Coordinates of C-alpha atoms in Angstrom, one line a residue:
Chain A
X756 CA 25.6 13.0 -20.8
X757 CA 25.3 14.9 -24.1
X758 CA 21.9 16.1 -25.4
X759 CA 22.1 14.1 -28.6
X760 CA 22.1 10.8 -26.7
X761 CA 19.2 11.9 -24.4
X762 CA 17.3 13.0 -27.5
X763 CA 17.8 9.6 -29.1
X764 CA 16.4 7.9 -26.0
X765 CA 13.6 10.4 -25.8
X766 CA 12.6 9.6 -29.4
X767 CA 12.7 5.9 -28.9
X768 CA 10.6 6.0 -25.7
X769 CA 7.9 8.3 -27.1
X770 CA 7.6 6.1 -30.2
X771 CA 7.4 3.0 -28.0
X772 CA 4.7 4.6 -25.9
X773 CA 2.7 5.4 -29.0
X774 CA 3.2 1.9 -30.5
X775 CA 2.2 0.2 -27.3
X776 CA -0.9 2.4 -26.7
X777 CA -2.2 2.0 -30.2
X778 CA -1.7 -1.7 -30.2
X779 CA -3.4 -2.3 -26.8
X780 CA -6.3 0.0 -27.6
X781 CA -6.9 -1.9 -30.9
X782 CA -6.8 -5.1 -28.9
X783 CA -9.3 -3.6 -26.4
X784 CA -11.6 -2.7 -29.2
X785 CA -13.8 -0.4 -27.1
X786 CA -11.7 2.2 -25.3
X787 CA -8.8 4.4 -26.2
X788 CA -6.1 5.6 -23.8
X789 CA -6.9 9.1 -22.5
X790 CA -3.8 11.3 -22.6
X791 CA -2.8 13.7 -19.9
X792 CA 0.4 15.4 -21.2
X793 CA 2.3 18.0 -19.3
X794 CA 5.4 20.1 -20.0
X795 CA 7.0 22.7 -17.8
X796 CA 9.6 25.4 -18.4
X797 CA 12.3 23.2 -16.8
X798 CA 12.1 20.7 -19.6
X799 CA 10.1 18.2 -17.6
X800 CA 7.5 16.1 -19.5
X801 CA 4.9 13.8 -18.2
X802 CA 2.6 11.9 -20.5
X803 CA 0.1 9.7 -18.6
X804 CA -2.0 7.6 -20.9
X805 CA -4.7 5.7 -19.1
X806 CA -7.4 3.3 -20.3
X807 CA -10.4 2.6 -18.1
X808 CA -13.5 0.4 -18.3
X809 CA -12.5 -1.1 -21.7
X810 CA -13.7 -4.4 -23.1
X811 CA -10.4 -6.1 -22.4
X812 CA -8.7 -3.8 -20.0
X813 CA -10.4 -2.7 -16.8
X814 CA -7.6 -0.2 -16.1
X815 CA -4.2 0.3 -17.5
X816 CA -1.6 3.0 -18.0
X817 CA 1.4 3.5 -20.2
X818 CA 3.3 6.5 -19.0
X819 CA 6.2 8.4 -20.3
X820 CA 8.2 10.8 -18.3
X821 CA 11.3 12.9 -18.6
X822 CA 12.2 14.5 -15.3
X823 CA 15.0 16.8 -14.3
X824 CA 15.7 16.6 -10.6
X825 CA 17.9 18.5 -8.3
X826 CA 18.3 15.9 -5.6
X827 CA 18.5 12.2 -6.5
X828 CA 16.5 10.2 -3.9
X829 CA 18.1 7.2 -2.3
X830 CA 15.4 4.9 -3.7
X831 CA 16.7 5.7 -7.2
X832 CA 20.1 4.4 -6.5
X833 CA 20.2 1.7 -3.9
X834 CA 23.6 0.6 -5.3
X835 CA 25.2 4.0 -5.5
X836 CA 24.6 5.8 -2.3
X837 CA 27.3 8.3 -3.2
X838 CA 25.0 9.7 -6.0
X839 CA 22.2 10.6 -3.6
X840 CA 21.6 14.3 -3.6
X841 CA 23.1 14.9 -7.1
X842 CA 21.1 16.6 -9.9
X843 CA 19.9 14.1 -12.5
X844 CA 17.7 13.3 -15.4
X845 CA 15.4 10.3 -15.8
X846 CA 13.5 9.2 -18.9
X847 CA 11.3 6.2 -18.9
X848 CA 8.2 4.3 -19.7
X849 CA 6.2 2.5 -17.2
X850 CA 3.2 0.4 -18.0
X851 CA 0.7 -1.7 -16.0
X852 CA -2.4 -3.3 -17.5
X853 CA -5.2 -4.8 -15.4
X854 CA -7.5 -6.9 -17.6
X855 CA -11.2 -7.4 -17.1
X856 CA -11.1 -11.2 -17.6
X857 CA -9.5 -13.0 -14.7
X858 CA -8.0 -15.5 -17.2
X859 CA -5.9 -12.7 -18.8
X860 CA -2.8 -11.9 -16.7
X861 CA -1.9 -8.5 -15.4
X862 CA 1.4 -7.2 -16.7
X863 CA 4.0 -4.6 -15.9
X864 CA 6.7 -3.2 -18.2
X865 CA 9.3 -0.5 -17.6
X866 CA 12.3 0.8 -19.4
X867 CA 14.3 3.8 -18.1
X868 CA 17.5 5.8 -18.3
X869 CA 19.1 7.7 -15.5
X870 CA 22.0 10.1 -15.7
X871 CA 23.4 12.4 -13.1
X872 CA 24.7 15.8 -14.2
X873 CA 28.4 16.5 -13.9
X874 CA 29.2 18.7 -11.0
X875 CA 32.8 20.1 -10.6
X876 CA 35.3 17.2 -11.0
X877 CA 32.6 14.5 -11.0
X878 CA 32.3 12.2 -13.9
X879 CA 28.8 12.0 -15.4
X880 CA 27.2 8.8 -14.5
X881 CA 24.4 7.0 -16.4
X882 CA 22.6 3.7 -16.3
X883 CA 19.7 1.9 -17.9
X884 CA 17.1 -0.2 -16.1
X885 CA 13.8 -2.0 -16.9
X886 CA 12.1 -5.3 -17.5
X887 CA 8.7 -6.8 -17.5
X888 CA 6.8 -9.3 -15.5
X889 CA 3.5 -11.2 -15.7
X890 CA 1.0 -11.8 -12.9
X891 CA -1.6 -14.5 -13.8
X892 CA -4.7 -15.2 -11.7
X893 CA -5.4 -18.5 -13.5
X894 CA -2.3 -19.7 -15.1
X895 CA -1.5 -21.5 -18.3
X896 CA 1.8 -23.2 -18.7
X897 CA 1.9 -22.4 -22.4
X898 CA 1.5 -18.7 -21.7
X899 CA 4.3 -18.8 -19.2
X900 CA 6.6 -20.5 -21.6
X901 CA 5.8 -18.1 -24.4
X902 CA 6.4 -15.2 -22.1
X903 CA 9.8 -16.3 -20.9
X904 CA 10.8 -17.6 -24.4
X905 CA 10.1 -14.2 -25.8
X906 CA 12.2 -12.6 -23.0
X907 CA 15.0 -15.0 -23.6
X908 CA 15.1 -14.4 -27.3
X909 CA 15.3 -10.7 -26.7
X910 CA 18.3 -11.2 -24.4
X911 CA 20.2 -13.8 -26.5
X912 CA 22.1 -11.4 -28.8
X913 CA 23.6 -9.7 -25.7
X914 CA 25.1 -12.8 -24.2
X915 CA 24.2 -16.3 -23.2
X916 CA 23.9 -15.5 -19.5
X917 CA 21.8 -12.3 -19.8
X918 CA 18.4 -13.9 -19.7
X919 CA 19.2 -16.1 -16.7
X920 CA 20.8 -13.2 -14.8
X921 CA 17.9 -10.8 -15.4
X922 CA 15.3 -13.5 -15.0
X923 CA 16.7 -14.3 -11.5
X924 CA 16.8 -10.6 -10.7
X925 CA 13.2 -10.3 -11.6
X926 CA 12.3 -13.3 -9.3
X927 CA 14.2 -11.6 -6.5
X928 CA 12.8 -8.2 -7.1
X929 CA 9.1 -9.0 -7.5
X930 CA 8.9 -11.0 -4.3
X931 CA 6.4 -10.0 -1.7
X932 CA 8.5 -10.6 1.4
X933 CA 5.8 -10.3 4.0
X934 CA 3.7 -12.9 2.1
X935 CA 6.7 -15.0 1.2
X936 CA 5.1 -15.1 -2.3
X937 CA 6.4 -14.1 -5.8
X938 CA 4.2 -11.4 -7.3
X939 CA 3.7 -13.6 -10.4
X940 CA 5.7 -15.7 -12.8
X941 CA 8.4 -13.2 -13.4
X942 CA 10.2 -12.2 -16.5
X943 CA 13.1 -9.8 -16.7
X944 CA 14.5 -7.1 -14.4
X945 CA 17.7 -5.2 -14.7
X946 CA 19.0 -2.0 -13.2
X947 CA 22.3 0.0 -13.0
X948 CA 23.2 -1.3 -16.4
X949 CA 26.3 0.3 -17.8
X950 CA 28.9 -2.4 -17.9
X951 CA 28.6 -2.4 -21.7
X952 CA 29.3 0.7 -23.9
X953 CA 26.4 3.2 -24.0
X954 CA 25.2 2.2 -27.5
X955 CA 25.1 -1.5 -26.5
X956 CA 23.1 -0.7 -23.3
X957 CA 20.7 1.4 -25.3
X958 CA 20.2 -1.4 -27.8
X959 CA 19.5 -3.7 -25.0
X960 CA 16.9 -1.4 -23.6
X961 CA 15.3 -1.2 -27.0
X962 CA 15.3 -5.0 -27.4
X963 CA 13.4 -5.3 -24.1
X964 CA 11.0 -2.5 -25.0
X965 CA 10.4 -4.0 -28.5
X966 CA 9.8 -7.5 -27.2
X967 CA 7.1 -6.5 -24.7
X968 CA 4.1 -6.5 -27.2
X969 CA 5.1 -9.8 -28.8
X970 CA 5.4 -11.3 -25.3
X971 CA 2.1 -10.1 -24.0
X972 CA -0.4 -9.6 -26.8
X973 CA -0.7 -13.3 -28.0
X974 CA -1.6 -14.2 -24.4
X975 CA -4.3 -11.5 -24.3
X976 CA -5.7 -12.6 -27.7
X977 CA -5.8 -16.2 -26.5
X978 CA -7.5 -15.7 -23.1
X979 CA -9.6 -12.6 -23.5
X980 CA -12.8 -14.5 -24.4
X981 CA -12.3 -17.2 -21.8
X982 CA -15.5 -17.9 -19.9
X983 CA -15.5 -16.7 -16.3
X984 CA -17.9 -16.6 -13.3
X985 CA -18.2 -14.3 -10.3
X986 CA -15.9 -16.7 -8.4
X987 CA -13.1 -16.0 -10.8
X988 CA -13.6 -12.3 -10.7
X989 CA -13.6 -12.5 -6.8
X990 CA -10.3 -14.3 -6.9
X991 CA -8.9 -11.7 -9.3
X992 CA -9.9 -8.8 -7.0
X993 CA -8.5 -10.7 -4.0
X994 CA -5.2 -11.3 -5.8
X995 CA -5.0 -7.7 -6.9
X996 CA -4.6 -6.9 -3.2
X997 CA -1.1 -8.5 -3.5
X998 CA -0.3 -6.2 -6.4
X999 CA -1.3 -3.1 -4.4
X1000 CA 0.7 -4.3 -1.4
X1001 CA 3.8 -4.8 -3.6
X1002 CA 3.5 -1.5 -5.3
X1003 CA 2.9 0.5 -2.1
X1004 CA 5.4 -1.3 0.1
X1005 CA 8.3 -2.3 -2.1
X1006 CA 8.2 -1.0 -5.6
X1007 CA 11.2 1.2 -6.2
X1008 CA 9.6 3.3 -9.0
X1009 CA 6.6 4.0 -6.8
X1010 CA 8.7 4.9 -3.8
X1011 CA 10.9 7.1 -6.0
X1012 CA 7.8 8.9 -7.2
X1013 CA 6.4 9.4 -3.7
X1014 CA 9.7 10.7 -2.3
X1015 CA 10.4 12.8 -5.3
X1016 CA 7.0 14.5 -5.2
X1017 CA 6.0 13.5 -8.7
X1018 CA 2.5 13.7 -10.1
X1019 CA 0.7 11.4 -7.7
X1020 CA -2.1 10.4 -10.1
X1021 CA 0.5 9.3 -12.7
X1022 CA 2.6 7.4 -10.1
X1023 CA -0.4 5.6 -8.7
X1024 CA -2.1 5.0 -12.0
X1025 CA -0.6 1.5 -11.6
X1026 CA -2.9 0.6 -8.8
X1027 CA -5.7 -1.9 -9.6
X1028 CA -9.2 -0.7 -10.3
X1029 CA -11.0 -2.9 -7.8
X1030 CA -9.4 -4.7 -5.0
X1031 CA -10.7 -6.8 -2.1
X1032 CA -8.9 -7.8 1.1
X1033 CA -10.5 -10.7 2.9
X1034 CA -9.2 -11.8 6.2
X1035 CA -7.1 -15.0 6.1
X1036 CA -8.7 -16.3 3.0
X1037 CA -7.3 -19.6 1.7
X1038 CA -8.0 -21.5 -1.5
X1039 CA -9.8 -24.8 -1.3
X1040 CA -7.7 -27.9 -1.8
X1041 CA -7.7 -29.0 -5.4
X1042 CA -9.4 -25.8 -6.6
X1043 CA -8.3 -23.7 -9.7
X1044 CA -7.4 -21.0 -7.2
X1045 CA -5.0 -23.3 -5.3
X1046 CA -3.4 -24.2 -8.6
X1047 CA -2.1 -20.7 -8.9
X1048 CA -0.1 -21.1 -5.7
X1049 CA 1.0 -24.7 -6.3
X1050 CA 1.9 -24.5 -10.0
X1051 CA 2.6 -20.8 -10.9
X1052 CA 3.7 -18.8 -7.9
X1053 CA 7.0 -20.6 -7.6
X1054 CA 10.4 -19.6 -8.8
X1055 CA 11.1 -22.0 -11.6
X1056 CA 12.6 -22.3 -15.1
X1057 CA 9.9 -21.8 -17.7
X1058 CA 12.0 -22.4 -20.8
Chain B
X608 CA 10.0 -3.7 33.9
X609 CA 8.6 -6.1 36.5
X610 CA 6.1 -8.8 35.6
X611 CA 3.4 -7.4 37.9
X612 CA 3.1 -4.2 35.9
X613 CA 3.1 -6.1 32.6
X614 CA 0.4 -8.4 34.0
X615 CA -1.7 -5.4 35.0
X616 CA -1.4 -4.0 31.5
X617 CA -2.2 -7.4 30.0
X618 CA -5.3 -7.7 32.1
X619 CA -6.5 -4.3 31.2
X620 CA -6.0 -4.8 27.4
X621 CA -7.6 -8.2 27.2
X622 CA -10.7 -6.9 29.1
X623 CA -10.8 -3.9 26.8
X624 CA -10.6 -6.1 23.7
X625 CA -13.5 -8.2 25.1
X626 CA -15.6 -5.2 25.9
X627 CA -15.1 -3.5 22.6
X628 CA -15.8 -6.7 20.6
X629 CA -18.9 -7.5 22.5
X630 CA -20.3 -3.9 22.2
X631 CA -19.5 -3.7 18.5
X632 CA -21.0 -7.1 17.6
X633 CA -24.1 -6.2 19.6
X634 CA -24.2 -3.0 17.5
X635 CA -23.8 -5.0 14.3
X636 CA -26.7 -7.3 15.3
X637 CA -25.8 -9.9 12.6
X638 CA -22.3 -11.1 13.0
X639 CA -19.8 -11.8 15.8
X640 CA -16.1 -11.4 15.8
X641 CA -14.4 -14.6 14.8
X642 CA -11.4 -15.3 17.1
X643 CA -8.0 -16.5 16.0
X644 CA -6.0 -16.9 19.2
X645 CA -2.4 -18.1 19.3
X646 CA 0.1 -18.6 22.0
X647 CA 3.6 -20.0 21.7
X648 CA 6.2 -21.3 24.2
X649 CA 8.1 -18.0 24.2
X650 CA 5.1 -16.2 25.9
X651 CA 3.9 -14.5 22.7
X652 CA 0.2 -14.1 22.4
X653 CA -1.8 -12.9 19.3
X654 CA -5.6 -12.6 19.4
X655 CA -7.0 -11.5 16.1
X656 CA -10.7 -10.9 16.2
X657 CA -12.3 -10.2 12.9
X658 CA -15.9 -9.4 11.9
X659 CA -16.8 -9.6 8.2
X660 CA -19.9 -9.1 6.2
X661 CA -21.9 -7.9 9.1
X662 CA -25.1 -5.7 8.9
X663 CA -23.2 -2.6 10.1
X664 CA -19.5 -3.6 9.7
X665 CA -18.3 -4.8 6.3
X666 CA -15.0 -5.7 7.9
X667 CA -13.3 -4.9 11.1
X668 CA -10.7 -6.2 13.5
X669 CA -9.9 -5.7 17.1
X670 CA -6.6 -7.4 17.8
X671 CA -4.6 -7.9 21.0
X672 CA -1.0 -9.0 20.9
X673 CA 1.8 -9.5 23.4
X674 CA 5.1 -10.0 21.7
X675 CA 8.6 -10.7 23.0
X676 CA 11.2 -9.6 20.5
X677 CA 14.9 -9.9 20.3
X678 CA 15.7 -7.0 18.0
X679 CA 13.7 -3.8 18.3
X680 CA 13.1 -2.6 14.7
X681 CA 13.8 1.1 13.9
X682 CA 10.1 1.7 13.0
X683 CA 9.2 1.0 16.6
X684 CA 11.3 3.8 18.0
X685 CA 11.8 6.6 15.6
X686 CA 12.7 8.9 18.5
X687 CA 15.1 6.5 20.2
X688 CA 17.5 5.1 17.7
X689 CA 19.8 3.9 20.4
X690 CA 17.3 1.3 21.4
X691 CA 17.1 -0.4 18.0
X692 CA 18.4 -3.9 18.3
X693 CA 17.5 -4.4 21.9
X694 CA 15.2 -7.1 23.2
X695 CA 11.7 -5.9 24.0
X696 CA 8.1 -6.6 24.9
X697 CA 5.1 -4.9 23.3
X698 CA 1.5 -5.3 24.4
X699 CA -1.3 -3.6 22.5
X700 CA -4.7 -3.4 21.0
X701 CA -5.2 -2.3 17.5
X702 CA -8.7 -1.8 16.0
X703 CA -10.0 -0.7 12.6
X704 CA -13.7 -0.8 11.7
X705 CA -14.9 -0.4 8.1
X706 CA -18.7 0.1 8.1
X707 CA -21.0 -1.0 5.3
X708 CA -22.9 2.3 5.2
X709 CA -20.9 5.1 3.7
X710 CA -22.5 7.6 6.1
X711 CA -20.8 5.8 9.0
X712 CA -17.2 6.7 9.4
X713 CA -14.3 4.3 9.5
X714 CA -12.3 4.4 12.7
X715 CA -9.0 3.3 14.1
X716 CA -8.0 2.9 17.7
X717 CA -4.7 1.7 19.2
X718 CA -3.2 1.5 22.7
X719 CA 0.1 0.0 23.3
X720 CA 3.0 -0.4 25.8
X721 CA 6.6 -1.0 24.9
X722 CA 9.4 -1.9 27.2
X723 CA 13.0 -3.0 26.4
X724 CA 14.6 -5.6 28.6
X725 CA 17.6 -4.6 30.7
X726 CA 20.9 -5.8 29.3
X727 CA 24.1 -5.4 31.3
X728 CA 24.3 -1.8 32.6
X729 CA 21.4 -0.5 30.6
X730 CA 18.4 0.9 32.4
X731 CA 15.1 -0.6 31.3
X732 CA 13.1 1.7 29.2
X733 CA 9.4 1.8 28.7
X734 CA 6.7 4.0 27.0
X735 CA 3.1 4.1 26.2
X736 CA 1.4 5.0 22.9
X737 CA -1.9 5.1 21.3
X738 CA -4.9 7.2 20.2
X739 CA -7.8 7.1 17.9
X740 CA -8.9 8.8 14.7
X741 CA -12.0 9.0 12.6
X742 CA -12.3 8.9 8.8
X743 CA -15.7 9.9 7.5
X744 CA -16.8 9.6 3.8
X745 CA -19.8 11.9 4.3
X746 CA -19.2 14.1 7.2
X747 CA -21.4 15.5 9.9
X748 CA -20.2 18.4 12.0
X749 CA -22.1 17.2 15.1
X750 CA -20.3 13.9 14.8
X751 CA -16.9 15.5 14.6
X752 CA -17.6 17.7 17.6
X753 CA -18.8 14.7 19.6
X754 CA -15.7 12.7 18.6
X755 CA -13.3 15.4 19.6
X756 CA -15.2 16.5 22.7
X757 CA -15.1 12.9 24.0
X758 CA -11.3 12.8 23.3
X759 CA -10.9 16.1 25.1
X760 CA -12.8 15.0 28.1
X761 CA -10.7 11.9 28.4
X762 CA -7.5 14.0 28.3
X763 CA -8.6 16.8 30.7
X764 CA -7.7 15.1 34.0
X765 CA -4.1 14.8 32.8
X766 CA -3.5 18.4 32.0
X767 CA -5.0 21.3 30.2
X768 CA -2.7 21.0 27.2
X769 CA -2.8 17.3 26.7
X770 CA -5.8 17.2 24.3
X771 CA -4.4 20.0 22.1
X772 CA -0.9 18.4 22.0
X773 CA -2.1 14.9 21.1
X774 CA -4.8 16.3 18.8
X775 CA -2.0 18.1 16.8
X776 CA 0.2 15.0 16.9
X777 CA -2.8 13.0 15.4
X778 CA -3.2 15.6 12.6
X779 CA 0.5 15.4 11.9
X780 CA 0.7 11.6 12.0
X781 CA -2.4 10.7 10.0
X782 CA -1.4 12.9 7.1
X783 CA -1.1 11.4 3.6
X784 CA 1.9 13.3 2.4
X785 CA 1.8 12.2 -1.2
X786 CA -1.8 13.3 -1.5
X787 CA -1.3 16.4 0.8
X788 CA -4.5 15.3 2.5
X789 CA -5.4 14.4 6.1
X790 CA -6.6 10.8 6.4
X791 CA -9.7 12.0 8.2
X792 CA -10.8 14.4 10.9
X793 CA -8.2 13.2 13.4
X794 CA -8.6 12.6 17.1
X795 CA -5.7 11.7 19.4
X796 CA -2.2 10.3 18.9
X797 CA 0.6 9.9 21.4
X798 CA 3.8 7.9 21.5
X799 CA 6.9 7.6 23.6
X800 CA 4.8 8.6 26.6
X801 CA 6.9 8.3 29.8
X802 CA 7.3 11.8 31.1
X803 CA 4.8 11.1 33.9
X804 CA 5.3 8.4 36.5
X805 CA 4.4 4.9 35.2
X806 CA 1.1 4.7 37.1
X807 CA -0.1 8.0 35.6
X808 CA 0.9 7.0 32.1
X809 CA -0.9 3.7 32.5
X810 CA -4.0 5.6 33.8
X811 CA -3.8 7.8 30.7
X812 CA -3.7 4.8 28.4
X813 CA -6.8 3.5 30.1
X814 CA -8.6 6.8 29.8
X815 CA -8.0 6.7 26.1
X816 CA -8.9 3.0 25.8
X817 CA -12.1 3.5 27.8
X818 CA -13.3 6.6 25.9
X819 CA -13.2 5.0 22.5
X820 CA -16.6 3.3 22.6
X821 CA -18.3 6.4 24.0
X822 CA -16.7 8.4 21.2
X823 CA -17.5 6.0 18.3
X824 CA -20.7 4.1 19.1
X825 CA -23.2 7.1 19.3
X826 CA -22.0 8.1 15.8
X827 CA -22.6 4.5 14.5
X828 CA -26.1 4.4 16.1
X829 CA -27.0 7.7 14.6
X830 CA -25.8 7.0 11.0
X831 CA -26.1 3.3 10.4
X832 CA -29.6 3.5 9.0
X833 CA -28.9 6.5 6.8
X834 CA -30.2 6.0 3.2
X835 CA -27.5 5.5 0.6
X836 CA -27.2 4.9 -3.1
X837 CA -24.6 3.2 -5.3
X838 CA -22.9 6.6 -5.8
X839 CA -22.2 6.8 -2.1
X840 CA -20.9 3.3 -1.9
X841 CA -18.6 4.1 -4.9
X842 CA -17.2 7.1 -3.2
X843 CA -16.6 5.1 0.0
X844 CA -14.7 2.4 -2.0
X845 CA -12.7 5.1 -3.7
X846 CA -11.8 6.9 -0.4
X847 CA -10.9 3.6 1.1
X848 CA -8.0 3.6 -1.3
X849 CA -6.5 6.5 0.7
X850 CA -6.8 4.3 3.8
X851 CA -4.9 1.5 2.1
X852 CA -2.3 3.9 0.8
X853 CA -1.7 5.4 4.3
X854 CA -1.5 2.0 6.0
X855 CA 0.9 0.4 3.5
X856 CA 3.1 3.5 3.0
X857 CA 3.2 5.3 6.3
X858 CA 1.6 3.5 9.2
X859 CA 4.2 2.8 11.9
X860 CA 2.4 -0.2 13.3
X861 CA 2.0 -1.8 9.9
X862 CA 5.6 -1.2 9.0
X863 CA 6.7 -2.6 12.4
X864 CA 4.7 -5.7 11.7
X865 CA 6.1 -6.2 8.2
X866 CA 9.7 -5.6 9.4
X867 CA 9.3 -7.7 12.5
X868 CA 7.8 -10.6 10.6
X869 CA 4.6 -10.8 12.6
X870 CA 1.5 -12.7 11.5
X871 CA 0.7 -11.0 8.2
X872 CA -3.1 -11.7 8.2
X873 CA -3.3 -10.0 11.6
X874 CA -1.2 -7.0 10.6
X875 CA -3.1 -6.5 7.4
X876 CA -6.6 -7.2 8.8
X877 CA -6.8 -3.4 8.9
X878 CA -7.0 -3.2 5.1
X879 CA -10.4 -2.3 3.7
X880 CA -12.7 -5.0 2.4
X881 CA -13.3 -3.4 -1.0
X882 CA -11.3 -0.7 -2.6
X883 CA -11.3 1.1 -6.0
X884 CA -8.6 3.2 -7.5
X885 CA -9.9 5.5 -10.3
X886 CA -7.4 7.5 -12.3
X887 CA -7.5 11.2 -11.5
X888 CA -11.1 11.2 -10.2
X889 CA -12.3 14.5 -8.9
X890 CA -15.6 15.3 -7.1
X891 CA -18.1 17.5 -8.8
X892 CA -18.3 21.1 -7.7
X893 CA -21.0 21.5 -5.1
X894 CA -21.4 17.8 -4.6
X895 CA -21.7 15.9 -1.3
X896 CA -18.4 14.3 -2.2
X897 CA -16.7 17.6 -2.6
X898 CA -18.0 18.7 0.9
X899 CA -15.8 16.0 2.4
X900 CA -12.7 17.8 1.1
X901 CA -13.9 21.3 1.6
X902 CA -15.4 21.0 5.1
X903 CA -13.9 17.9 6.8
X904 CA -10.5 17.0 5.4
X905 CA -8.9 20.1 6.9
X906 CA -6.9 20.5 10.0
X907 CA -9.2 22.5 12.3
X908 CA -10.5 22.8 15.9
X909 CA -13.6 20.9 16.3
X910 CA -14.4 21.8 19.9

């Protein structure tokens, strides 16, 4: 992979990080993202930007990293076991926002580029990955439609089946197997993307990255002043347990970070600020909490 | 493995569960363990006993299970890959107590027996495992000494090197690799134990099971009325994050349960009641919180 292409991706991602952070901190109105930026002599960069105890966001992170590795871990390439052990570069942004208000959904977004370095006769190999998904505590059908419609619009120029394929991949990926529950209402997920030419794949990653704020911020605007009681906060903290379970047991990015020995506080900045685990808790029949399970935590077509 | 031996183990474990639960609920003084007991027609038994919102214990579980499985998962037998896929039985008790007072340590105890069923020419294979470890938030050297001395005394009749071998195994096992931190001050851990005759191994498991209450309850008695402030509770909730990370990322029993499709609420009853994750939090120099890291979260000889 030539340096010009990597620089292009680098430039796009660092601008996207800047844009997302400034928009979300404006939306918060109280707190800014605190920046922890690191560079080392091997060309590795890690920019962990975290907001805590904001008016709208209880905790959130939008992290950029550009890592050079000597030994591609298996978790990075489930589909390409033959690449495990190769030297590689990965550039990406990973975001998770945990709102204060239980009526505002948690969200996650990620866009990333992997390439392995050529060694001997090997052909360099690259691929893009990414997506975003939404995890409401108290759902609104309009919000889910808006979320998925925005995702669909972003995919449309790349083929009529792209949204449905990557929507399904998202449903499959963000599934908490041991709970037999989706993590939320889904969105998009793609990985190992290189079946279009490089430029086209890069454009697709940009389309996904650029459509994140238009997908999420109108929902935050709409719900951030919704009245809530302790009962709603309790349910949010309880449901955040599922998020922690997913990230620590299944999430490929987290496992990659743990295996690769990355900066732990950056990798685990995704974990929720306050979580409760209650034994065998069940929502009451007919409650707002039960509605999450019955209406929203189902694999379905939202648009 | 003949049924008589399995019945003996079953009897011991169910009595131990009863004894531990009644002692700890007496110690709590406010709440009893609520019992969820299940049997099915295949001879599987699961008795999940949980205490929540007690005066001393914020959440705790002492669970007995006797499971017949058709397909031994890899996580059950890291040292014996050739047994993966065999039908098996496992009987065990698993306990975790999360106290209210941050000056009372969290503890975990587990004793278990595995055997694979004979198939064709195979020889039946069995082993014992177990141990206990202690996770203080604010440490006391006397408590650590008492804990390890009790463990050492329990091991002594089985050989002079038993305590030191299983103490080291505990230090190695309860290590949070991605944090480069021990989970607590250790104790005992053993697995794949069958190098003594069956009766001797069973006696050892009983010695470990029987020494748990004498190891833990004097510490609880001593510390349960210790004064504490919000700052101490905050640190306890923060440190509980490490516990959740260990159990979801590394714990062999939890992974076994998740892979084997056991009853999720029983398997995850170990998770702490209330947890916080703060980004890149560090204790102040010279603080009581820093003392945990500097004096207690180190691999060292306590007796």
